[in-house]
C-alpha cells in the first residue's frame, strides 16, 4: 500500500517541482545556453527540497500506521480500563 500511495506522490510532487522550475524558466525565455547551468542547479535544488519533504511524509505515514495498529491491538486485547459515564439531565 505504501508503494501505491507514494509512487504517484514522487512523480507529481518531487519530479514535478524540479520540472516546473526547469520548464517555467524555458517558457519565460530565462533559460538560454548561457544560463542553463544556473537553472539546472535551481531545478535540482528544488527537486531535492521536495524529495526531503517526500521522505518526511513517508516517515509520518509509517508512524501513523504503527500508532493506528498499536491502538487497534490494544483495543482488541482489552488492556485499557473501561469507564462508564452517565448523562444527568
JSON list of C-alpha atoms in Angstrom, two decimals:
[
{"chain": "A", "resi": 1, "resn": "UNK", "atom": "CA", "xyz": [0.00, 0.00, 0.00]},
{"chain": "A", "resi": 2, "resn": "UNK", "atom": "CA", "xyz": [2.90, 2.35, 0.75]},
{"chain": "A", "resi": 3, "resn": "UNK", "atom": "CA", "xyz": [4.24, 1.99, -2.79]},
{"chain": "A", "resi": 4, "resn": "UNK", "atom": "CA", "xyz": [0.80, 2.59, -4.23]},
{"chain": "A", "resi": 5, "resn": "UNK", "atom": "CA", "xyz": [0.30, 5.79, -2.25]},
{"chain": "A", "resi": 6, "resn": "UNK", "atom": "CA", "xyz": [3.75, 7.29, -2.65]},
{"chain": "A", "resi": 7, "resn": "UNK", "atom": "CA", "xyz": [4.65, 6.30, -6.22]},
{"chain": "A", "resi": 8, "resn": "UNK", "atom": "CA", "xyz": [2.32, 8.96, -7.61]},
{"chain": "A", "resi": 9, "resn": "UNK", "atom": "CA", "xyz": [3.49, 11.47, -4.99]},
{"chain": "A", "resi": 10, "resn": "UNK", "atom": "CA", "xyz": [7.14, 11.19, -6.01]},
{"chain": "A", "resi": 11, "resn": "UNK", "atom": "CA", "xyz": [6.33, 11.74, -9.68]},
{"chain": "A", "resi": 12, "resn": "UNK", "atom": "CA", "xyz": [3.90, 14.60, -9.13]},
{"chain": "A", "resi": 13, "resn": "UNK", "atom": "CA", "xyz": [5.43, 16.39, -6.18]},
{"chain": "A", "resi": 14, "resn": "UNK", "atom": "CA", "xyz": [9.18, 15.73, -6.42]},
{"chain": "A", "resi": 15, "resn": "UNK", "atom": "CA", "xyz": [9.86, 15.40, -10.15]},
{"chain": "A", "resi": 16, "resn": "UNK", "atom": "CA", "xyz": [7.08, 17.85, -10.88]},
{"chain": "A", "resi": 17, "resn": "UNK", "atom": "CA", "xyz": [8.64, 20.52, -8.66]},
{"chain": "A", "resi": 18, "resn": "UNK", "atom": "CA", "xyz": [12.03, 20.33, -10.36]},
{"chain": "A", "resi": 19, "resn": "UNK", "atom": "CA", "xyz": [10.41, 20.08, -13.77]},
{"chain": "A", "resi": 20, "resn": "UNK", "atom": "CA", "xyz": [8.24, 23.09, -13.06]},
{"chain": "A", "resi": 21, "resn": "UNK", "atom": "CA", "xyz": [11.30, 25.26, -12.38]},
{"chain": "A", "resi": 22, "resn": "UNK", "atom": "CA", "xyz": [13.05, 23.93, -15.47]},
{"chain": "A", "resi": 23, "resn": "UNK", "atom": "CA", "xyz": [10.03, 24.31, -17.73]},
{"chain": "A", "resi": 24, "resn": "UNK", "atom": "CA", "xyz": [8.93, 27.68, -16.40]},
{"chain": "A", "resi": 25, "resn": "UNK", "atom": "CA", "xyz": [12.39, 29.15, -16.92]},
{"chain": "A", "resi": 26, "resn": "UNK", "atom": "CA", "xyz": [12.16, 27.92, -20.51]},
{"chain": "A", "resi": 27, "resn": "UNK", "atom": "CA", "xyz": [8.69, 29.30, -21.11]},
{"chain": "A", "resi": 28, "resn": "UNK", "atom": "CA", "xyz": [9.70, 32.73, -19.79]},
{"chain": "A", "resi": 29, "resn": "UNK", "atom": "CA", "xyz": [12.80, 32.56, -22.03]},
{"chain": "A", "resi": 30, "resn": "UNK", "atom": "CA", "xyz": [15.01, 32.95, -18.96]},
{"chain": "A", "resi": 31, "resn": "UNK", "atom": "CA", "xyz": [16.87, 29.76, -19.78]},
{"chain": "A", "resi": 32, "resn": "UNK", "atom": "CA", "xyz": [19.30, 30.01, -22.66]},
{"chain": "A", "resi": 33, "resn": "UNK", "atom": "CA", "xyz": [22.71, 28.42, -23.34]},
{"chain": "A", "resi": 34, "resn": "UNK", "atom": "CA", "xyz": [24.45, 30.92, -21.05]},
{"chain": "A", "resi": 35, "resn": "UNK", "atom": "CA", "xyz": [22.09, 30.41, -18.09]},
{"chain": "A", "resi": 36, "resn": "UNK", "atom": "CA", "xyz": [21.34, 26.71, -18.50]},
{"chain": "A", "resi": 37, "resn": "UNK", "atom": "CA", "xyz": [23.63, 25.58, -15.66]},
{"chain": "A", "resi": 38, "resn": "UNK", "atom": "CA", "xyz": [22.14, 28.21, -13.34]},
{"chain": "A", "resi": 39, "resn": "UNK", "atom": "CA", "xyz": [18.62, 26.92, -13.96]},
{"chain": "A", "resi": 40, "resn": "UNK", "atom": "CA", "xyz": [19.74, 23.29, -13.79]},
{"chain": "A", "resi": 41, "resn": "UNK", "atom": "CA", "xyz": [21.12, 23.95, -10.30]},
{"chain": "A", "resi": 42, "resn": "UNK", "atom": "CA", "xyz": [17.88, 25.60, -9.10]},
{"chain": "A", "resi": 43, "resn": "UNK", "atom": "CA", "xyz": [15.69, 22.88, -10.63]},
{"chain": "A", "resi": 44, "resn": "UNK", "atom": "CA", "xyz": [17.81, 20.18, -8.95]},
{"chain": "A", "resi": 45, "resn": "UNK", "atom": "CA", "xyz": [17.78, 22.04, -5.64]},
{"chain": "A", "resi": 46, "resn": "UNK", "atom": "CA", "xyz": [14.00, 22.40, -5.78]},
{"chain": "A", "resi": 47, "resn": "UNK", "atom": "CA", "xyz": [13.69, 18.69, -6.56]},
{"chain": "A", "resi": 48, "resn": "UNK", "atom": "CA", "xyz": [15.98, 17.88, -3.63]},
{"chain": "A", "resi": 49, "resn": "UNK", "atom": "CA", "xyz": [13.95, 20.01, -1.19]},
{"chain": "A", "resi": 50, "resn": "UNK", "atom": "CA", "xyz": [10.75, 18.32, -2.30]},
{"chain": "A", "resi": 51, "resn": "UNK", "atom": "CA", "xyz": [12.45, 14.91, -2.04]},
{"chain": "A", "resi": 52, "resn": "UNK", "atom": "CA", "xyz": [13.27, 15.64, 1.62]},
{"chain": "A", "resi": 53, "resn": "UNK", "atom": "CA", "xyz": [9.62, 16.64, 2.11]},
{"chain": "A", "resi": 54, "resn": "UNK", "atom": "CA", "xyz": [8.60, 13.36, 0.43]},
{"chain": "A", "resi": 55, "resn": "UNK", "atom": "CA", "xyz": [10.80, 11.33, 2.82]},
{"chain": "A", "resi": 56, "resn": "UNK", "atom": "CA", "xyz": [9.30, 13.16, 5.81]},
{"chain": "A", "resi": 57, "resn": "UNK", "atom": "CA", "xyz": [5.80, 12.33, 4.55]},
{"chain": "A", "resi": 58, "resn": "UNK", "atom": "CA", "xyz": [6.73, 8.64, 4.36]},
{"chain": "A", "resi": 59, "resn": "UNK", "atom": "CA", "xyz": [8.09, 8.76, 7.92]},
{"chain": "A", "resi": 60, "resn": "UNK", "atom": "CA", "xyz": [4.90, 10.45, 9.18]},
{"chain": "A", "resi": 61, "resn": "UNK", "atom": "CA", "xyz": [2.73, 7.96, 7.32]},
{"chain": "A", "resi": 62, "resn": "UNK", "atom": "CA", "xyz": [4.54, 4.93, 8.77]},
{"chain": "A", "resi": 63, "resn": "UNK", "atom": "CA", "xyz": [4.39, 6.40, 12.28]},
{"chain": "A", "resi": 64, "resn": "UNK", "atom": "CA", "xyz": [0.65, 6.99, 11.96]},
{"chain": "A", "resi": 65, "resn": "UNK", "atom": "CA", "xyz": [0.12, 3.45, 10.66]},
{"chain": "A", "resi": 66, "resn": "UNK", "atom": "CA", "xyz": [2.14, 1.96, 13.52]},
{"chain": "A", "resi": 67, "resn": "UNK", "atom": "CA", "xyz": [0.20, 4.02, 16.07]},
{"chain": "A", "resi": 68, "resn": "UNK", "atom": "CA", "xyz": [-3.07, 3.01, 14.45]},
{"chain": "A", "resi": 69, "resn": "UNK", "atom": "CA", "xyz": [-2.14, -0.68, 14.53]},
{"chain": "A", "resi": 70, "resn": "UNK", "atom": "CA", "xyz": [-0.94, -0.35, 18.13]},
{"chain": "A", "resi": 71, "resn": "UNK", "atom": "CA", "xyz": [-4.25, 1.29, 19.15]},
{"chain": "A", "resi": 72, "resn": "UNK", "atom": "CA", "xyz": [-6.28, -1.42, 17.40]},
{"chain": "A", "resi": 73, "resn": "UNK", "atom": "CA", "xyz": [-4.29, -4.21, 19.06]},
{"chain": "A", "resi": 74, "resn": "UNK", "atom": "CA", "xyz": [-4.70, -2.55, 22.48]},
{"chain": "A", "resi": 75, "resn": "UNK", "atom": "CA", "xyz": [-8.45, -2.26, 21.99]},
{"chain": "A", "resi": 76, "resn": "UNK", "atom": "CA", "xyz": [-8.79, -5.88, 20.86]},
{"chain": "A", "resi": 77, "resn": "UNK", "atom": "CA", "xyz": [-6.75, -7.24, 23.74]},
{"chain": "A", "resi": 78, "resn": "UNK", "atom": "CA", "xyz": [-8.70, -5.14, 26.21]},
{"chain": "A", "resi": 79, "resn": "UNK", "atom": "CA", "xyz": [-5.74, -3.93, 28.20]},
{"chain": "A", "resi": 80, "resn": "UNK", "atom": "CA", "xyz": [-7.23, -0.49, 28.72]},
{"chain": "A", "resi": 81, "resn": "UNK", "atom": "CA", "xyz": [-9.53, 0.33, 31.62]},
{"chain": "A", "resi": 82, "resn": "UNK", "atom": "CA", "xyz": [-13.16, 0.84, 30.77]},
{"chain": "A", "resi": 83, "resn": "UNK", "atom": "CA", "xyz": [-15.15, 3.73, 32.10]},
{"chain": "A", "resi": 84, "resn": "UNK", "atom": "CA", "xyz": [-18.87, 4.13, 32.32]},
{"chain": "A", "resi": 85, "resn": "UNK", "atom": "CA", "xyz": [-20.27, 7.60, 32.15]},
{"chain": "A", "resi": 86, "resn": "UNK", "atom": "CA", "xyz": [-23.85, 8.62, 32.61]},
{"chain": "A", "resi": 87, "resn": "UNK", "atom": "CA", "xyz": [-25.61, 11.70, 31.42]},
{"chain": "A", "resi": 88, "resn": "UNK", "atom": "CA", "xyz": [-27.56, 13.51, 34.11]},
{"chain": "A", "resi": 89, "resn": "UNK", "atom": "CA", "xyz": [-30.38, 15.70, 32.82]}
]
